């Protein structure tokens, strides 16, 4: 089959690889019909290269049609249409039963000290072959895959794999009071969708911050009060502008949907790049123990949120030596919540919104739909924010 493989920093290729097969009774194999290109994939493209191995199959936002079913998967059959969550969870352990599927005790990557295994996401999360491919083996399929109806295009459901539950959890963790205010830093796919979720869940005012014109336009057209970073000389001016709209206090909650891709510390960026240029046996441990993040977005969130407010982190951070303004966090009495989305925790709440009325705008959420064969171009375009690329779907 054809699959998108990682070969090095900024080097992904579509190659022939062996077809997946049933390995455990709880497996299924699906024929992939759509797979999203996620902002997190760009971390593998550049920042997290010390944890990658040439030939790794990328992608963690797939959906498709069931082709083979293991003997211990009672609720799926050949021909079913399913969306596959980005994390692999069993549904039966203590963590899963307590709605913490990203901490699944059955699939935790104990050798790396990490949580549940993820599709297509570094050795830290199990080096499981990903879904940017023609076919995908899905472990723990007695629980993970979400069966969806035939008929509507893939766009209606594919975001259940990651974008929708990640945005949903970001808003839930932000704990915006009814009619309250929330600022979303970063209007990429997750930030854009988090704005939409906040609106349908009753936020009174939603502020969106970015510096990419296409992203700002998309959010503004849906009623988000947008702020272009390029219009401010520094962070304090941005913070003051939003505070002026919230009685001088700041918003009730801030969602950081940027993470380590923020435009921030040049020194931190240099450290990340240096680790990525070292041999994996050296660069990996160095990045794990001593790496620092580019924390500009998080610092802005801490400064911006009102006293007693909440910060919700959905952007990916990976540093282990990050200086934080603990005095400010403590003094402002800020609540901080974060983590990978627990996909199956939220999907039953989300599904009623995936109707023909389309209140979340999923049907036209993708800006680009490209053949799998054009994945290298799609990665470059998305990483460089070219051609108005906000959300890309790959179609085998």
mmCIF file of N, CA and C in Angstrom, residues 165-216:
data_model
loop_
_atom_site.group_PDB
_atom_site.id
_atom_site.type_symbol
_atom_site.label_atom_id
_atom_site.label_comp_id
_atom_site.label_asym_id
_atom_site.label_seq_id
_atom_site.Cartn_x
_atom_site.Cartn_y
_atom_site.Cartn_z
ATOM 1 N N UNK A 165 -13.059 16.660 19.330
ATOM 2 C CA UNK A 165 -12.906 16.396 20.771
ATOM 3 C C UNK A 165 -11.817 17.232 21.425
ATOM 4 N N UNK A 166 -10.763 17.574 20.679
ATOM 5 C CA UNK A 166 -9.721 18.415 21.264
ATOM 6 C C UNK A 166 -10.259 19.815 21.540
ATOM 7 N N UNK A 167 -10.982 20.377 20.579
ATOM 8 C CA UNK A 167 -11.582 21.693 20.790
ATOM 9 C C UNK A 167 -12.653 21.645 21.869
ATOM 10 N N UNK A 168 -13.449 20.582 21.871
ATOM 11 C CA UNK A 168 -14.512 20.431 22.866
ATOM 12 C C UNK A 168 -13.932 20.371 24.267
ATOM 13 N N UNK A 169 -12.878 19.564 24.436
ATOM 14 C CA UNK A 169 -12.246 19.464 25.751
ATOM 15 C C UNK A 169 -11.598 20.786 26.147
ATOM 16 N N UNK A 170 -10.996 21.484 25.182
ATOM 17 C CA UNK A 170 -10.386 22.782 25.489
ATOM 18 C C UNK A 170 -11.406 23.744 26.065
ATOM 19 N N UNK A 171 -12.605 23.753 25.479
ATOM 20 C CA UNK A 171 -13.663 24.640 25.973
ATOM 21 C C UNK A 171 -14.198 24.140 27.314
ATOM 22 N N UNK A 172 -14.385 22.823 27.434
ATOM 23 C CA UNK A 172 -14.861 22.278 28.708
ATOM 24 C C UNK A 172 -13.885 22.600 29.834
ATOM 25 N N UNK A 173 -12.593 22.413 29.580
ATOM 26 C CA UNK A 173 -11.579 22.705 30.593
ATOM 27 C C UNK A 173 -11.498 24.206 30.890
ATOM 28 N N UNK A 174 -11.815 25.044 29.903
ATOM 29 C CA UNK A 174 -11.779 26.493 30.125
ATOM 30 C C UNK A 174 -12.856 26.943 31.096
ATOM 31 N N UNK A 175 -13.942 26.166 31.211
ATOM 32 C CA UNK A 175 -14.987 26.435 32.206
ATOM 33 C C UNK A 175 -15.520 27.861 32.085
ATOM 34 N N UNK A 176 -15.866 28.243 30.853
ATOM 35 C CA UNK A 176 -16.386 29.596 30.618
ATOM 36 C C UNK A 176 -17.783 29.700 31.249
ATOM 37 N N UNK A 177 -18.033 30.678 32.098
ATOM 38 C CA UNK A 177 -19.370 30.798 32.694
ATOM 39 C C UNK A 177 -20.392 31.180 31.624
ATOM 40 N N UNK A 178 -21.666 30.823 31.829
ATOM 41 C CA UNK A 178 -22.701 31.189 30.843
ATOM 42 C C UNK A 178 -22.672 32.684 30.550
ATOM 43 N N UNK A 179 -22.591 33.024 29.280
ATOM 44 C CA UNK A 179 -22.523 34.426 28.896
ATOM 45 C C UNK A 179 -21.181 35.074 29.127
ATOM 46 N N UNK A 180 -20.189 34.302 29.572
ATOM 47 C CA UNK A 180 -18.876 34.845 29.887
ATOM 48 C C UNK A 180 -18.005 35.026 28.657
ATOM 49 N N UNK A 181 -16.734 35.324 28.902
ATOM 50 C CA UNK A 181 -15.814 35.641 27.819
ATOM 51 C C UNK A 181 -14.650 34.662 27.799
ATOM 52 N N UNK A 182 -14.165 34.383 26.580
ATOM 53 C CA UNK A 182 -13.016 33.508 26.406
ATOM 54 C C UNK A 182 -12.172 34.051 25.264
ATOM 55 N N UNK A 183 -10.868 34.037 25.461
ATOM 56 C CA UNK A 183 -9.927 34.398 24.398
ATOM 57 C C UNK A 183 -9.232 33.129 23.922
ATOM 58 N N UNK A 184 -9.151 32.967 22.619
ATOM 59 C CA UNK A 184 -8.487 31.810 22.023
ATOM 60 C C UNK A 184 -7.235 32.302 21.321
ATOM 61 N N UNK A 185 -6.079 31.820 21.797
ATOM 62 C CA UNK A 185 -4.805 32.189 21.200
ATOM 63 C C UNK A 185 -4.433 31.146 20.155
ATOM 64 N N UNK A 186 -4.369 31.570 18.902
ATOM 65 C CA UNK A 186 -4.079 30.656 17.809
ATOM 66 C C UNK A 186 -5.352 30.199 17.130
ATOM 67 N N UNK A 187 -5.519 30.517 15.857
ATOM 68 C CA UNK A 187 -6.745 30.201 15.129
ATOM 69 C C UNK A 187 -6.481 29.198 14.018
ATOM 70 N N UNK A 188 -5.560 28.267 14.285
ATOM 71 C CA UNK A 188 -5.419 27.109 13.423
ATOM 72 C C UNK A 188 -6.630 26.217 13.584
ATOM 73 N N UNK A 189 -6.574 24.966 13.114
ATOM 74 C CA UNK A 189 -7.760 24.100 13.178
ATOM 75 C C UNK A 189 -8.367 23.969 14.573
ATOM 76 N N UNK A 190 -7.538 23.760 15.592
ATOM 77 C CA UNK A 190 -8.076 23.571 16.939
ATOM 78 C C UNK A 190 -8.622 24.890 17.490
ATOM 79 N N UNK A 191 -7.870 25.967 17.362
ATOM 80 C CA UNK A 191 -8.346 27.248 17.865
ATOM 81 C C UNK A 191 -9.602 27.712 17.163
ATOM 82 N N UNK A 192 -9.648 27.563 15.841
ATOM 83 C CA UNK A 192 -10.835 27.922 15.063
ATOM 84 C C UNK A 192 -12.044 27.143 15.559
ATOM 85 N N UNK A 193 -11.883 25.820 15.706
ATOM 86 C CA UNK A 193 -13.012 25.009 16.152
ATOM 87 C C UNK A 193 -13.368 25.304 17.608
ATOM 88 N N UNK A 194 -12.379 25.615 18.444
ATOM 89 C CA UNK A 194 -12.676 25.949 19.838
ATOM 90 C C UNK A 194 -13.543 27.201 19.914
ATOM 91 N N UNK A 195 -13.292 28.171 19.040
ATOM 92 C CA UNK A 195 -14.157 29.359 18.988
ATOM 93 C C UNK A 195 -15.596 28.958 18.680
ATOM 94 N N UNK A 196 -15.764 28.077 17.712
ATOM 95 C CA UNK A 196 -17.103 27.647 17.310
ATOM 96 C C UNK A 196 -17.805 26.887 18.431
ATOM 97 N N UNK A 197 -17.064 26.009 19.098
ATOM 98 C CA UNK A 197 -17.635 25.251 20.208
ATOM 99 C C UNK A 197 -18.033 26.199 21.338
ATOM 100 N N UNK A 198 -17.168 27.146 21.666
ATOM 101 C CA UNK A 198 -17.489 28.099 22.733
ATOM 102 C C UNK A 198 -18.771 28.859 22.418
ATOM 103 N N UNK A 199 -18.958 29.231 21.165
ATOM 104 C CA UNK A 199 -20.166 29.956 20.773
ATOM 105 C C UNK A 199 -21.410 29.098 20.955
ATOM 106 N N UNK A 200 -21.377 27.848 20.463
ATOM 107 C CA UNK A 200 -22.585 27.016 20.561
ATOM 108 C C UNK A 200 -22.860 26.597 22.000
ATOM 109 N N UNK A 201 -21.840 26.645 22.865
ATOM 110 C CA UNK A 201 -22.029 26.277 24.262
ATOM 111 C C UNK A 201 -22.320 27.475 25.157
ATOM 112 N N UNK A 202 -22.533 28.659 24.551
ATOM 113 C CA UNK A 202 -23.085 29.761 25.329
ATOM 114 C C UNK A 202 -22.149 30.839 25.790
ATOM 115 N N UNK A 203 -20.932 30.872 25.284
ATOM 116 C CA UNK A 203 -20.048 31.984 25.645
ATOM 117 C C UNK A 203 -20.637 33.292 25.118
ATOM 118 N N UNK A 204 -20.539 34.345 25.903
ATOM 119 C CA UNK A 204 -21.075 35.633 25.484
ATOM 120 C C UNK A 204 -20.189 36.344 24.489
ATOM 121 N N UNK A 205 -18.873 36.300 24.727
ATOM 122 C CA UNK A 205 -17.915 36.947 23.824
ATOM 123 C C UNK A 205 -16.731 36.013 23.610
ATOM 124 N N UNK A 206 -16.346 35.884 22.362
ATOM 125 C CA UNK A 206 -15.204 35.046 22.005
ATOM 126 C C UNK A 206 -14.192 35.922 21.271
ATOM 127 N N UNK A 207 -12.986 36.018 21.823
ATOM 128 C CA UNK A 207 -11.905 36.773 21.202
ATOM 129 C C UNK A 207 -10.926 35.779 20.576
ATOM 130 N N UNK A 208 -10.484 36.071 19.368
ATOM 131 C CA UNK A 208 -9.529 35.204 18.688
ATOM 132 C C UNK A 208 -8.285 35.972 18.302
ATOM 133 N N UNK A 209 -7.112 35.377 18.547
ATOM 134 C CA UNK A 209 -5.833 36.044 18.294
ATOM 135 C C UNK A 209 -4.995 35.191 17.352
ATOM 136 N N UNK A 210 -4.483 35.806 16.287
ATOM 137 C CA UNK A 210 -3.596 35.122 15.351
ATOM 138 C C UNK A 210 -2.875 36.184 14.541
ATOM 139 N N UNK A 211 -2.018 35.739 13.622
ATOM 140 C CA UNK A 211 -1.332 36.675 12.735
ATOM 141 C C UNK A 211 -1.428 36.266 11.274
ATOM 142 N N UNK A 212 -2.226 35.225 10.985
ATOM 143 C CA UNK A 212 -2.400 34.759 9.611
ATOM 144 C C UNK A 212 -3.729 35.299 9.086
ATOM 145 N N UNK A 213 -3.717 36.105 8.027
ATOM 146 C CA UNK A 213 -4.953 36.752 7.568
ATOM 147 C C UNK A 213 -6.098 35.794 7.283
ATOM 148 N N UNK A 214 -5.822 34.664 6.644
ATOM 149 C CA UNK A 214 -6.891 33.724 6.316
ATOM 150 C C UNK A 214 -7.554 33.177 7.569
ATOM 151 N N UNK A 215 -6.762 32.885 8.584
ATOM 152 C CA UNK A 215 -7.318 32.357 9.834
ATOM 153 C C UNK A 215 -8.167 33.420 10.531
ATOM 154 N N UNK A 216 -7.683 34.637 10.550
ATOM 155 C CA UNK A 216 -8.445 35.717 11.173
ATOM 156 C C UNK A 216 -9.760 35.949 10.430
#
